[in-house]
Every structure is written in C-alpha cells, then in structure tokens.
PDB file of C-alpha atoms in Angstrom:
ATOM      1  CA  UNK A   1      88.136  65.020 165.990  1.00 76.00           C
ATOM      2  CA  UNK A   2      91.917  65.234 165.817  1.00 80.00           C
ATOM      3  CA  UNK A   3      91.859  63.060 162.758  1.00 83.00           C
ATOM      4  CA  UNK A   4      89.318  65.307 161.050  1.00 84.00           C
ATOM      5  CA  UNK A   5      91.401  68.399 161.737  1.00 85.00           C
ATOM      6  CA  UNK A   6      94.564  66.688 160.519  1.00 84.00           C
ATOM      7  CA  UNK A   7      92.836  65.473 157.368  1.00 81.00           C
ATOM      8  CA  UNK A   8      91.443  68.958 156.706  1.00 83.00           C
ATOM      9  CA  UNK A   9      94.847  70.560 157.199  1.00 83.00           C
ATOM     10  CA  UNK A  10      96.516  68.053 154.898  1.00 80.00           C
ATOM     11  CA  UNK A  11      93.820  68.619 152.286  1.00 78.00           C
ATOM     12  CA  UNK A  12      94.333  72.374 152.471  1.00 81.00           C
ATOM     13  CA  UNK A  13      98.103  71.908 152.192  1.00 81.00           C
ATOM     14  CA  UNK A  14      97.646  69.648 149.165  1.00 77.00           C
ATOM     15  CA  UNK A  15      95.407  72.176 147.426  1.00 77.00           C
ATOM     16  CA  UNK A  16      97.793  75.039 148.178  1.00 80.00           C
ATOM     17  CA  UNK A  17     100.751  73.003 146.837  1.00 78.00           C
ATOM     18  CA  UNK A  18      98.846  72.115 143.713  1.00 74.00           C
ATOM     19  CA  UNK A  19      97.871  75.743 143.129  1.00 77.00           C
ATOM     20  CA  UNK A  20     101.481  76.871 143.598  1.00 79.00           C
ATOM     21  CA  UNK A  21     102.577  74.231 141.098  1.00 75.00           C
ATOM     22  CA  UNK A  22      99.938  75.405 138.620  1.00 75.00           C
ATOM     23  CA  UNK A  23     101.103  79.002 138.979  1.00 81.00           C
ATOM     24  CA  UNK A  24     104.686  77.987 138.296  1.00 79.00           C
ATOM     25  CA  UNK A  25     104.276  75.345 135.602  1.00 75.00           C
ATOM     26  CA  UNK A  26     101.471  76.719 133.422  1.00 75.00           C
ATOM     27  CA  UNK A  27     103.042  80.132 132.692  1.00 80.00           C
ATOM     28  CA  UNK A  28     106.286  78.393 131.812  1.00 79.00           C
ATOM     29  CA  UNK A  29     104.514  76.042 129.429  1.00 77.00           C
ATOM     30  CA  UNK A  30     102.633  78.957 127.949  1.00 79.00           C
ATOM     31  CA  UNK A  31     105.841  80.934 127.369  1.00 83.00           C
ATOM     32  CA  UNK A  32     107.506  77.936 125.735  1.00 80.00           C
ATOM     33  CA  UNK A  33     104.500  77.455 123.521  1.00 80.00           C
ATOM     34  CA  UNK A  34     104.526  81.118 122.477  1.00 83.00           C
ATOM     35  CA  UNK A  35     108.271  81.015 121.791  1.00 84.00           C
ATOM     36  CA  UNK A  36     107.872  77.893 119.640  1.00 83.00           C
ATOM     37  CA  UNK A  37     105.039  79.496 117.663  1.00 82.00           C
ATOM     38  CA  UNK A  38     107.069  82.671 117.097  1.00 85.00           C
ATOM     39  CA  UNK A  39     110.088  80.678 115.944  1.00 84.00           C
ATOM     40  CA  UNK A  40     107.829  78.736 113.618  1.00 83.00           C
ATOM     41  CA  UNK A  41     106.355  81.925 112.133  1.00 84.00           C
ATOM     42  CA  UNK A  42     109.854  83.213 111.409  1.00 86.00           C
ATOM     43  CA  UNK A  43     110.780  79.909 109.819  1.00 85.00           C
ATOM     44  CA  UNK A  44     107.613  79.886 107.690  1.00 85.00           C
ATOM     45  CA  UNK A  45     108.309  83.433 106.523  1.00 88.00           C
ATOM     46  CA  UNK A  46     111.843  82.458 105.447  1.00 90.00           C
ATOM     47  CA  UNK A  47     110.614  79.399 103.567  1.00 88.00           C
ATOM     48  CA  UNK A  48     108.139  81.566 101.625  1.00 90.00           C
ATOM     49  CA  UNK A  49     110.675  84.271 100.739  1.00 93.00           C
ATOM     50  CA  UNK A  50     112.569  83.994  97.459  1.00 94.00           C
ATOM     51  CA  UNK A  51     114.237  86.883  95.633  1.00 96.00           C
ATOM     52  CA  UNK A  52     116.154  86.946  92.353  1.00 95.00           C
ATOM     53  CA  UNK A  53     118.512  89.585  90.972  1.00 97.00           C
ATOM     54  CA  UNK A  54     117.465  89.778  87.321  1.00 96.00           C
ATOM     55  CA  UNK A  55     119.639  92.574  85.937  1.00 97.00           C
ATOM     56  CA  UNK A  56     122.586  94.680  87.029  1.00 97.00           C
ATOM     57  CA  UNK A  57     124.856  97.267  85.490  1.00 96.00           C
ATOM     58  CA  UNK A  58     127.449  99.816  86.443  1.00 96.00           C
ATOM     59  CA  UNK A  59     128.266 103.275  85.141  1.00 94.00           C
ATOM     60  CA  UNK A  60     131.817 104.571  85.483  1.00 94.00           C
ATOM     61  CA  UNK A  61     130.636 108.038  84.424  1.00 92.00           C
ATOM     62  CA  UNK A  62     128.088 108.565  87.189  1.00 93.00           C
ATOM     63  CA  UNK A  63     129.850 106.189  89.671  1.00 95.00           C
ATOM     64  CA  UNK A  64     126.655 104.282  90.176  1.00 96.00           C
ATOM     65  CA  UNK A  65     125.750 100.634  90.135  1.00 97.00           C
ATOM     66  CA  UNK A  66     122.135  99.592  89.814  1.00 97.00           C
ATOM     67  CA  UNK A  67     120.480  96.228  90.020  1.00 97.00           C
ATOM     68  CA  UNK A  68     116.930  94.969  89.893  1.00 97.00           C
ATOM     69  CA  UNK A  69     115.648  92.396  92.367  1.00 97.00           C
ATOM     70  CA  UNK A  70     112.420  90.523  91.791  1.00 96.00           C
ATOM     71  CA  UNK A  71     110.273  89.054  94.573  1.00 96.00           C
ATOM     72  CA  UNK A  72     109.521  85.560  93.247  1.00 95.00           C
ATOM     73  CA  UNK A  73     108.422  84.115  96.566  1.00 94.00           C
ATOM     74  CA  UNK A  74     105.034  83.912  98.240  1.00 91.00           C
ATOM     75  CA  UNK A  75     105.125  86.775 100.677  1.00 92.00           C
ATOM     76  CA  UNK A  76     105.444  90.557 100.702  1.00 94.00           C
ATOM     77  CA  UNK A  77     108.830  91.786 101.825  1.00 95.00           C
ATOM     78  CA  UNK A  78     108.546  94.681 104.225  1.00 92.00           C
ATOM     79  CA  UNK A  79     111.179  97.034 105.618  1.00 92.00           C
ATOM     80  CA  UNK A  80     113.230  96.983 102.420  1.00 95.00           C
ATOM     81  CA  UNK A  81     115.540  99.611 103.881  1.00 94.00           C
ATOM     82  CA  UNK A  82     116.550  97.101 106.570  1.00 96.00           C
ATOM     83  CA  UNK A  83     118.095  94.870 103.918  1.00 97.00           C
ATOM     84  CA  UNK A  84     121.837  94.469 103.534  1.00 97.00           C
ATOM     85  CA  UNK A  85     123.675  95.124 100.272  1.00 97.00           C
ATOM     86  CA  UNK A  86     127.178  93.873  99.546  1.00 98.00           C
ATOM     87  CA  UNK A  87     129.327  94.728  96.554  1.00 97.00           C
ATOM     88  CA  UNK A  88     132.291  92.730  95.290  1.00 97.00           C
ATOM     89  CA  UNK A  89     134.495  94.635  92.865  1.00 96.00           C
ATOM     90  CA  UNK A  90     137.646  93.349  91.114  1.00 95.00           C
ATOM     91  CA  UNK A  91     139.681  94.702  94.027  1.00 94.00           C
ATOM     92  CA  UNK A  92     137.520  94.740  97.129  1.00 95.00           C
ATOM     93  CA  UNK A  93     134.380  93.534  98.884  1.00 96.00           C
ATOM     94  CA  UNK A  94     132.305  95.924 100.918  1.00 96.00           C
ATOM     95  CA  UNK A  95     129.000  96.426 102.627  1.00 97.00           C
ATOM     96  CA  UNK A  96     127.109  99.440 101.354  1.00 97.00           C
ATOM     97  CA  UNK A  97     124.891 101.119 103.980  1.00 97.00           C
ATOM     98  CA  UNK A  98     121.403 102.335 103.252  1.00 96.00           C
ATOM     99  CA  UNK A  99     120.395 105.934 102.798  1.00 93.00           C
ATOM    100  CA  UNK A 100     123.295 108.307 103.316  1.00 90.00           C
ATOM    101  CA  UNK A 101     127.040 108.608 103.633  1.00 91.00           C
ATOM    102  CA  UNK A 102     129.987 108.572 101.278  1.00 94.00           C
ATOM    103  CA  UNK A 103     128.690 105.414  99.658  1.00 96.00           C
ATOM    104  CA  UNK A 104     125.111 104.302 100.105  1.00 97.00           C
ATOM    105  CA  UNK A 105     122.186 102.584  98.450  1.00 97.00           C
ATOM    106  CA  UNK A 106     118.619 103.601  97.839  1.00 97.00           C
ATOM    107  CA  UNK A 107     115.704 101.773  96.324  1.00 96.00           C
ATOM    108  CA  UNK A 108     112.532 102.291  94.345  1.00 95.00           C
ATOM    109  CA  UNK A 109     109.753  99.919  93.387  1.00 95.00           C
ATOM    110  CA  UNK A 110     109.650  99.889  89.602  1.00 92.00           C
ATOM    111  CA  UNK A 111     106.697  97.568  89.028  1.00 83.00           C
ATOM    112  CA  UNK A 112     103.736  99.663  87.955  1.00 73.00           C
ATOM    113  CA  UNK A 113     100.983  99.906  90.532  1.00 76.00           C
ATOM    114  CA  UNK A 114     103.020  98.462  93.388  1.00 79.00           C
ATOM    115  CA  UNK A 115     103.660 100.446  96.549  1.00 85.00           C
ATOM    116  CA  UNK A 116     105.086  97.508  98.451  1.00 91.00           C
ATOM    117  CA  UNK A 117     107.587  94.862  97.454  1.00 95.00           C
ATOM    118  CA  UNK A 118     104.803  92.366  96.982  1.00 94.00           C
ATOM    119  CA  UNK A 119     104.854  89.069  95.122  1.00 93.00           C
ATOM    120  CA  UNK A 120     106.181  89.418  91.557  1.00 94.00           C
ATOM    121  CA  UNK A 121     107.134  93.080  92.119  1.00 95.00           C
ATOM    122  CA  UNK A 122     110.603  94.354  91.266  1.00 96.00           C
ATOM    123  CA  UNK A 123     112.732  96.863  93.116  1.00 96.00           C
ATOM    124  CA  UNK A 124     115.637  98.848  91.723  1.00 97.00           C
ATOM    125  CA  UNK A 125     118.595  99.214  94.053  1.00 97.00           C
ATOM    126  CA  UNK A 126     120.918 102.094  93.209  1.00 97.00           C
ATOM    127  CA  UNK A 127     124.383 102.183  94.733  1.00 97.00           C
ATOM    128  CA  UNK A 128     125.982 105.622  94.866  1.00 97.00           C
ATOM    129  CA  UNK A 129     129.734 105.087  95.076  1.00 96.00           C
ATOM    130  CA  UNK A 130     132.917 107.135  95.154  1.00 96.00           C
ATOM    131  CA  UNK A 131     134.199 105.324  92.087  1.00 94.00           C
ATOM    132  CA  UNK A 132     133.160 102.406  89.882  1.00 95.00           C
ATOM    133  CA  UNK A 133     135.940 100.198  88.506  1.00 94.00           C
ATOM    134  CA  UNK A 134     135.774  98.269  85.280  1.00 94.00           C
ATOM    135  CA  UNK A 135     135.704  94.499  85.488  1.00 95.00           C
ATOM    136  CA  UNK A 136     133.595  91.737  86.982  1.00 95.00           C
ATOM    137  CA  UNK A 137     131.427  92.759  89.932  1.00 96.00           C
ATOM    138  CA  UNK A 138     129.002  90.922  92.152  1.00 97.00           C
ATOM    139  CA  UNK A 139     126.052  92.381  94.024  1.00 97.00           C
ATOM    140  CA  UNK A 140     124.382  90.565  96.900  1.00 97.00           C
ATOM    141  CA  UNK A 141     121.175  91.601  98.585  1.00 97.00           C
ATOM    142  CA  UNK A 142     120.068  90.117 101.894  1.00 97.00           C
ATOM    143  CA  UNK A 143     116.462  90.913 102.785  1.00 96.00           C
ATOM    144  CA  UNK A 144     115.468  91.478 106.439  1.00 95.00           C
ATOM    145  CA  UNK A 145     114.704  87.811 107.167  1.00 93.00           C
ATOM    146  CA  UNK A 146     118.113  86.670 105.909  1.00 94.00           C
ATOM    147  CA  UNK A 147     117.190  85.376 102.449  1.00 94.00           C
ATOM    148  CA  UNK A 148     119.680  86.525  99.824  1.00 95.00           C
ATOM    149  CA  UNK A 149     120.229  86.737  96.084  1.00 96.00           C
ATOM    150  CA  UNK A 150     123.237  87.752  94.053  1.00 96.00           C
ATOM    151  CA  UNK A 151     124.344  88.360  90.478  1.00 96.00           C
ATOM    152  CA  UNK A 152     127.705  88.756  88.756  1.00 96.00           C
ATOM    153  CA  UNK A 153     128.002  91.295  85.992  1.00 95.00           C
ATOM    154  CA  UNK A 154     130.608  93.219  84.094  1.00 94.00           C
ATOM    155  CA  UNK A 155     131.225  96.979  84.018  1.00 93.00           C
TER     156      UNK A 155
ATOM    157  CA  UNK B   1      91.625  62.287 151.251  1.00 63.00           C
ATOM    158  CA  UNK B   2      94.262  64.993 150.962  1.00 61.00           C
ATOM    159  CA  UNK B   3      96.398  62.836 148.715  1.00 67.00           C
ATOM    160  CA  UNK B   4      93.371  62.215 146.499  1.00 73.00           C
ATOM    161  CA  UNK B   5      92.674  65.932 146.149  1.00 71.00           C
ATOM    162  CA  UNK B   6      96.338  66.702 145.477  1.00 69.00           C
ATOM    163  CA  UNK B   7      96.525  63.848 142.985  1.00 75.00           C
ATOM    164  CA  UNK B   8      93.472  64.983 141.090  1.00 75.00           C
ATOM    165  CA  UNK B   9      94.707  68.547 140.849  1.00 73.00           C
ATOM    166  CA  UNK B  10      98.142  67.392 139.695  1.00 73.00           C
ATOM    167  CA  UNK B  11      96.571  65.171 137.053  1.00 78.00           C
ATOM    168  CA  UNK B  12      94.485  68.089 135.794  1.00 75.00           C
ATOM    169  CA  UNK B  13      97.603  70.209 135.686  1.00 74.00           C
ATOM    170  CA  UNK B  14      99.565  67.626 133.745  1.00 76.00           C
ATOM    171  CA  UNK B  15      96.688  67.076 131.363  1.00 78.00           C
ATOM    172  CA  UNK B  16      96.319  70.823 130.738  1.00 76.00           C
ATOM    173  CA  UNK B  17     100.014  71.334 130.126  1.00 76.00           C
ATOM    174  CA  UNK B  18     100.095  68.335 127.834  1.00 80.00           C
ATOM    175  CA  UNK B  19      97.123  69.623 125.822  1.00 80.00           C
ATOM    176  CA  UNK B  20      98.734  73.040 125.453  1.00 78.00           C
ATOM    177  CA  UNK B  21     102.006  71.590 124.214  1.00 77.00           C
ATOM    178  CA  UNK B  22     100.296  69.147 121.886  1.00 82.00           C
ATOM    179  CA  UNK B  23      98.249  71.981 120.413  1.00 80.00           C
ATOM    180  CA  UNK B  24     101.401  74.010 119.868  1.00 80.00           C
ATOM    181  CA  UNK B  25     103.289  71.182 118.201  1.00 81.00           C
ATOM    182  CA  UNK B  26     100.334  70.381 115.951  1.00 82.00           C
ATOM    183  CA  UNK B  27      99.993  74.031 114.950  1.00 79.00           C
ATOM    184  CA  UNK B  28     103.692  74.222 114.157  1.00 81.00           C
ATOM    185  CA  UNK B  29     103.561  71.043 112.127  1.00 83.00           C
ATOM    186  CA  UNK B  30     100.578  72.206 110.071  1.00 82.00           C
ATOM    187  CA  UNK B  31     102.101  75.660 109.494  1.00 79.00           C
ATOM    188  CA  UNK B  32     105.423  74.205 108.381  1.00 81.00           C
ATOM    189  CA  UNK B  33     103.738  71.724 106.093  1.00 84.00           C
ATOM    190  CA  UNK B  34     101.662  74.437 104.418  1.00 83.00           C
ATOM    191  CA  UNK B  35     104.613  76.761 103.900  1.00 81.00           C
ATOM    192  CA  UNK B  36     106.817  73.955 102.571  1.00 84.00           C
ATOM    193  CA  UNK B  37     104.031  72.956 100.215  1.00 85.00           C
ATOM    194  CA  UNK B  38     103.742  76.528  98.918  1.00 83.00           C
ATOM    195  CA  UNK B  39     107.504  76.860  98.579  1.00 84.00           C
ATOM    196  CA  UNK B  40     107.685  73.566  96.696  1.00 87.00           C
ATOM    197  CA  UNK B  41     104.983  74.721  94.263  1.00 88.00           C
ATOM    198  CA  UNK B  42     106.764  78.032  93.668  1.00 87.00           C
ATOM    199  CA  UNK B  43     110.083  76.309  93.198  1.00 89.00           C
ATOM    200  CA  UNK B  44     108.483  73.801  90.841  1.00 90.00           C
ATOM    201  CA  UNK B  45     106.969  76.615  88.768  1.00 90.00           C
ATOM    202  CA  UNK B  46     110.367  78.258  88.421  1.00 92.00           C
ATOM    203  CA  UNK B  47     112.070  75.023  87.436  1.00 93.00           C
ATOM    204  CA  UNK B  48     109.492  74.406  84.727  1.00 94.00           C
ATOM    205  CA  UNK B  49     109.682  77.939  83.307  1.00 95.00           C
ATOM    206  CA  UNK B  50     111.927  78.685  80.354  1.00 96.00           C
ATOM    207  CA  UNK B  51     111.803  81.386  77.679  1.00 97.00           C
ATOM    208  CA  UNK B  52     113.903  82.031  74.605  1.00 97.00           C
ATOM    209  CA  UNK B  53     114.067  85.269  72.626  1.00 97.00           C
ATOM    210  CA  UNK B  54     113.988  84.256  68.962  1.00 97.00           C
ATOM    211  CA  UNK B  55     114.287  87.723  67.430  1.00 97.00           C
ATOM    212  CA  UNK B  56     114.663  91.393  68.318  1.00 97.00           C
ATOM    213  CA  UNK B  57     114.322  93.835  65.440  1.00 97.00           C
ATOM    214  CA  UNK B  58     114.599  97.608  65.699  1.00 96.00           C
ATOM    215  CA  UNK B  59     112.797 100.095  63.484  1.00 95.00           C
ATOM    216  CA  UNK B  60     113.272 103.832  63.171  1.00 93.00           C
ATOM    217  CA  UNK B  61     110.329 105.818  64.516  1.00 93.00           C
ATOM    218  CA  UNK B  62     111.803 109.276  64.137  1.00 89.00           C
ATOM    219  CA  UNK B  63     112.859 110.488  67.581  1.00 91.00           C
ATOM    220  CA  UNK B  64     112.279 107.048  69.081  1.00 94.00           C
ATOM    221  CA  UNK B  65     113.247 103.500  68.203  1.00 95.00           C
ATOM    222  CA  UNK B  66     110.722 100.720  68.080  1.00 96.00           C
ATOM    223  CA  UNK B  67     111.877  97.205  68.898  1.00 97.00           C
ATOM    224  CA  UNK B  68     109.785  94.139  68.148  1.00 97.00           C
ATOM    225  CA  UNK B  69     110.770  91.150  70.268  1.00 98.00           C
ATOM    226  CA  UNK B  70     109.570  87.609  69.706  1.00 98.00           C
ATOM    227  CA  UNK B  71     109.932  85.180  72.596  1.00 98.00           C
ATOM    228  CA  UNK B  72     109.140  81.499  72.684  1.00 97.00           C
ATOM    229  CA  UNK B  73     107.884  79.703  75.799  1.00 97.00           C
ATOM    230  CA  UNK B  74     109.964  76.538  75.806  1.00 95.00           C
ATOM    231  CA  UNK B  75     109.119  75.629  79.363  1.00 96.00           C
ATOM    232  CA  UNK B  76     106.175  73.562  80.522  1.00 95.00           C
ATOM    233  CA  UNK B  77     104.054  76.154  82.320  1.00 94.00           C
ATOM    234  CA  UNK B  78     101.923  78.993  81.026  1.00 94.00           C
ATOM    235  CA  UNK B  79     102.966  82.575  81.672  1.00 95.00           C
ATOM    236  CA  UNK B  80     100.650  85.536  82.102  1.00 94.00           C
ATOM    237  CA  UNK B  81     102.097  88.518  80.274  1.00 95.00           C
ATOM    238  CA  UNK B  82     101.473  91.590  82.408  1.00 92.00           C
ATOM    239  CA  UNK B  83     103.166  94.226  84.525  1.00 92.00           C
ATOM    240  CA  UNK B  84     104.683  91.433  86.617  1.00 93.00           C
ATOM    241  CA  UNK B  85     107.105  90.805  83.742  1.00 96.00           C
ATOM    242  CA  UNK B  86     110.183  93.006  83.468  1.00 96.00           C
ATOM    243  CA  UNK B  87     111.807  94.375  80.328  1.00 97.00           C
ATOM    244  CA  UNK B  88     115.206  96.066  80.394  1.00 97.00           C
ATOM    245  CA  UNK B  89     117.144  97.622  77.530  1.00 97.00           C
ATOM    246  CA  UNK B  90     120.699  98.838  77.218  1.00 97.00           C
ATOM    247  CA  UNK B  91     121.986 100.737  74.189  1.00 97.00           C
ATOM    248  CA  UNK B  92     123.951 103.752  72.996  1.00 96.00           C
ATOM    249  CA  UNK B  93     121.954 106.810  71.995  1.00 95.00           C
ATOM    250  CA  UNK B  94     122.718 109.412  69.330  1.00 95.00           C
ATOM    251  CA  UNK B  95     124.769 111.487  71.808  1.00 95.00           C
ATOM    252  CA  UNK B  96     126.982 108.435  72.514  1.00 95.00           C
ATOM    253  CA  UNK B  97     125.530 108.124  76.017  1.00 94.00           C
ATOM    254  CA  UNK B  98     124.852 104.640  77.371  1.00 94.00           C
ATOM    255  CA  UNK B  99     121.147 104.289  78.074  1.00 96.00           C
ATOM    256  CA  UNK B 100     119.850 101.677  80.492  1.00 96.00           C
ATOM    257  CA  UNK B 101     116.126 101.662  81.013  1.00 95.00           C
ATOM    258  CA  UNK B 102     113.488  99.636  82.778  1.00 96.00           C
ATOM    259  CA  UNK B 103     110.519  99.748  80.415  1.00 96.00           C
ATOM    260  CA  UNK B 104     107.066 100.108  81.883  1.00 95.00           C
ATOM    261  CA  UNK B 105     104.295  97.745  80.813  1.00 96.00           C
ATOM    262  CA  UNK B 106     101.184  99.139  79.189  1.00 95.00           C
ATOM    263  CA  UNK B 107      98.123  97.319  77.926  1.00 94.00           C
ATOM    264  CA  UNK B 108      97.617  99.929  75.179  1.00 94.00           C
ATOM    265  CA  UNK B 109      99.900 101.378  72.525  1.00 95.00           C
ATOM    266  CA  UNK B 110     103.343 101.887  74.078  1.00 96.00           C
ATOM    267  CA  UNK B 111     104.716 105.361  74.605  1.00 95.00           C
ATOM    268  CA  UNK B 112     108.315 106.319  75.265  1.00 96.00           C
ATOM    269  CA  UNK B 113     110.116 103.645  77.310  1.00 96.00           C
ATOM    270  CA  UNK B 114     107.089 101.399  77.497  1.00 97.00           C
ATOM    271  CA  UNK B 115     106.315  97.937  76.189  1.00 97.00           C
ATOM    272  CA  UNK B 116     103.177  96.065  75.348  1.00 97.00           C
ATOM    273  CA  UNK B 117     102.047  92.580  74.395  1.00 97.00           C
ATOM    274  CA  UNK B 118     101.087  92.623  70.724  1.00 96.00           C
ATOM    275  CA  UNK B 119     100.212  89.003  70.099  1.00 95.00           C
ATOM    276  CA  UNK B 120     100.435  85.400  71.240  1.00 96.00           C
ATOM    277  CA  UNK B 121     100.801  82.842  68.478  1.00 92.00           C
ATOM    278  CA  UNK B 122      99.196  80.367  68.211  1.00 93.00           C
ATOM    279  CA  UNK B 123      96.694  81.097  70.911  1.00 89.00           C
ATOM    280  CA  UNK B 124      94.149  78.358  70.437  1.00 89.00           C
ATOM    281  CA  UNK B 125      94.674  76.855  73.863  1.00 87.00           C
ATOM    282  CA  UNK B 126      94.124  78.910  77.021  1.00 89.00           C
ATOM    283  CA  UNK B 127      93.485  82.108  75.092  1.00 91.00           C
ATOM    284  CA  UNK B 128      95.354  85.081  76.495  1.00 91.00           C
ATOM    285  CA  UNK B 129      97.927  82.973  78.328  1.00 94.00           C
ATOM    286  CA  UNK B 130     101.402  82.421  76.923  1.00 96.00           C
ATOM    287  CA  UNK B 131     101.407  78.657  76.963  1.00 95.00           C
ATOM    288  CA  UNK B 132     104.183  76.205  76.258  1.00 95.00           C
ATOM    289  CA  UNK B 133     105.311  76.242  72.572  1.00 95.00           C
ATOM    290  CA  UNK B 134     103.598  79.569  71.950  1.00 96.00           C
ATOM    291  CA  UNK B 135     105.415  82.730  70.881  1.00 97.00           C
ATOM    292  CA  UNK B 136     104.676  86.218  72.139  1.00 97.00           C
ATOM    293  CA  UNK B 137     105.433  89.404  70.272  1.00 97.00           C
ATOM    294  CA  UNK B 138     106.291  92.399  72.410  1.00 97.00           C
ATOM    295  CA  UNK B 139     106.615  95.924  71.064  1.00 97.00           C
ATOM    296  CA  UNK B 140     109.000  98.285  72.810  1.00 97.00           C
ATOM    297  CA  UNK B 141     109.495 102.003  72.307  1.00 97.00           C
ATOM    298  CA  UNK B 142     112.909 103.366  73.220  1.00 97.00           C
ATOM    299  CA  UNK B 143     113.603 107.005  73.908  1.00 92.00           C
ATOM    300  CA  UNK B 144     116.047 108.481  73.107  1.00 95.00           C
ATOM    301  CA  UNK B 145     116.627 106.620  69.851  1.00 95.00           C
ATOM    302  CA  UNK B 146     119.510 104.229  69.360  1.00 96.00           C
ATOM    303  CA  UNK B 147     122.632 105.372  67.546  1.00 96.00           C
ATOM    304  CA  UNK B 148     122.991 104.147  63.979  1.00 95.00           C
ATOM    305  CA  UNK B 149     125.493 101.378  63.488  1.00 95.00           C
ATOM    306  CA  UNK B 150     125.368 100.169  67.095  1.00 96.00           C
ATOM    307  CA  UNK B 151     123.685  97.287  68.881  1.00 97.00           C
ATOM    308  CA  UNK B 152     121.565  97.230  71.968  1.00 97.00           C
ATOM    309  CA  UNK B 153     120.450  94.478  74.290  1.00 97.00           C
ATOM    310  CA  UNK B 154     117.001  93.602  75.567  1.00 98.00           C
ATOM    311  CA  UNK B 155     116.489  91.444  78.663  1.00 98.00           C
ATOM    312  CA  UNK B 156     113.111  90.003  79.596  1.00 97.00           C
ATOM    313  CA  UNK B 157     112.203  88.488  82.978  1.00 97.00           C
ATOM    314  CA  UNK B 158     109.098  86.393  83.603  1.00 96.00           C
ATOM    315  CA  UNK B 159     106.965  86.856  86.736  1.00 95.00           C
ATOM    316  CA  UNK B 160     108.965  84.039  88.354  1.00 94.00           C
ATOM    317  CA  UNK B 161     112.299  85.704  87.598  1.00 95.00           C
ATOM    318  CA  UNK B 162     113.390  83.525  84.670  1.00 96.00           C
ATOM    319  CA  UNK B 163     115.283  85.644  82.138  1.00 96.00           C
ATOM    320  CA  UNK B 164     116.596  85.691  78.607  1.00 97.00           C
ATOM    321  CA  UNK B 165     118.346  88.413  76.632  1.00 97.00           C
ATOM    322  CA  UNK B 166     119.173  89.172  73.033  1.00 98.00           C
ATOM    323  CA  UNK B 167     120.986  91.784  70.979  1.00 97.00           C
ATOM    324  CA  UNK B 168     119.265  93.996  68.450  1.00 97.00           C
ATOM    325  CA  UNK B 169     120.888  96.121  65.765  1.00 96.00           C
ATOM    326  CA  UNK B 170     120.070  99.763  65.217  1.00 94.00           C
ATOM    327  CA  UNK B 171     117.822 100.271  62.149  1.00 91.00           C
TER     328      UNK B 171
END
C-alpha cells in the first residue's frame, strides 16, 4: 500500500515537472523560431532590393538638385519617405531630411501608371537647398532596408 | 513507473522542440536559396545588358523639336521597350533657360515631352522585342524647342537601369 502511494506520488511529481518544463522550454523555442524567421525575411528583402541612380543634375538658379532612382530589384520598395538622402558637394557632405525645413527632399514617381515604387519604376528625388555650388557632386540614397545607390555628377 | 512517465514526456518534449527548430531552419534555408537565386538572375540580366546610342538627330517641328534616336542592343539579352524604360533630355531653350525633362513613354504618336518606339530593325527574331544586335528607333518630342546653334543631351535607361547618353545638335 505504501509502495503504491509512493509510486503514485512520484508519478504525479514527474508529470508536473515535465509539464513545467514544457511550459518553459516550448515558448522559448517558439520565440527563437519566430525571431529567426523574421530575421530571415529581412535578409531576403535586402537581397531582393537593388536600386540604381540613373540621372542627376543641379540647378544653381533654382537651388535645386534632382536625381532619378530606378528600382531594378525584385521587390516593391515601400515607405519611400523613410529613405535617407545624402549630398556631397565640393565643400561639404550633408544629410538632407525629408519633407520640410531649410533644406529638404521630396519625391515623385515618374513612371507612367505606377503609384508605388514597384519593380522597374523610377522615382524623382528633388532636393531643395539654400544654395547649389558648381563642381562635382555626389548623391546617395539609402532605402528603408539599408540598400543604397549613388551617382556623381557635375553642376 | 514514475521515471518511465517522466522520461516519455521529456522525450516527447525534446522531439517536439527539435521538430520545430528543424522546420524553422529548413524554411530559412529554402527562403534564402530562393531569394539568392532571384537576385543572381537579376544581377545576371544586368551584367548581360548593354546599349549604345548610335545617333541622335534633331528636327525642327515649329514650336517643338523632334529628336530621332537610334540605339543598338550590344548586350546578350532582349529588352522590352515600354514605360519601364526612362528617357531624359537636357538642353537650352530659345529663352536661354536650361531645360531638363523626363520624357513620358507613349505607345502612340508622341506629344510634347513624350517618346515612343518607332521601329526595331531587324525584327525577324522575337518580334516586338529588342534583341541582341537589333537597333531601335525612338522618336522624342521636346517642348519648348531647343535653341539654334546649341547641343542637347539625351540619356536612355533600360528597365534594368543600364544607361547610355549622346549629344544632339539643334536643327
């Protein structure tokens, strides 16, 4: 009788321990799995993203620089306004913020029929500046997932 | 008995966790392989694409300037001429202002600041596609017109971002 009770108690303890272990280990494994999948999705998105600056020019009269960036990768690029734009002039290098301020950039999709920056579509980035110098410039655009393209041109 | 029950449950737990991780790793591997494959194909297409503008001739069209551009495909892949190609022009107009325009593609007769595909020559293979060793003729219409005695520049980009440019003289 004592042996039966002891065996039953030990069995119950073993089951409870196993259940506790399941409750601790499985969620952890699940979280790791989810994190790995998310990291992989980000990596896949970066591999499929390729952009190319195809044309750029500056205008000392209107103090604007414009450049055209083509999506030559295999994915649509969303949140264009979350991209970063950098400008190297003969005298300085600076980051130009999006939207508003003393110096800023805006964009428009110039490819006919495109409302998103989809594959093979081209966007025009316009930099509104306080002054545009003459000389060799370089524009760099970094899209939201970190892929970048640049082009040197002369004003 | 208790150790048997505990052992069985632990084994099930280990097996389940192992299956979950194996599934994740397999999924990651397949996803990476597919995306690398796609990226390699895209990169390969770009490496094999090359165009060369052989001529750009401007004609007076009254208040506009027409430019006929001939471009050879000297790469090894075909190119589909459509709105996914980009055409840019830069020139001085009759008021001495510098004009820089992105020309819009049209499948019909081009209007102001538009361009169209006029012909592919020869086009005996893969009709309608600009294949290797074939030459396309594009017709552009510039507005305002270019200033007499000056030169402009036309830049063409393929759907994969490969570019070439050429000067053209005012008519």
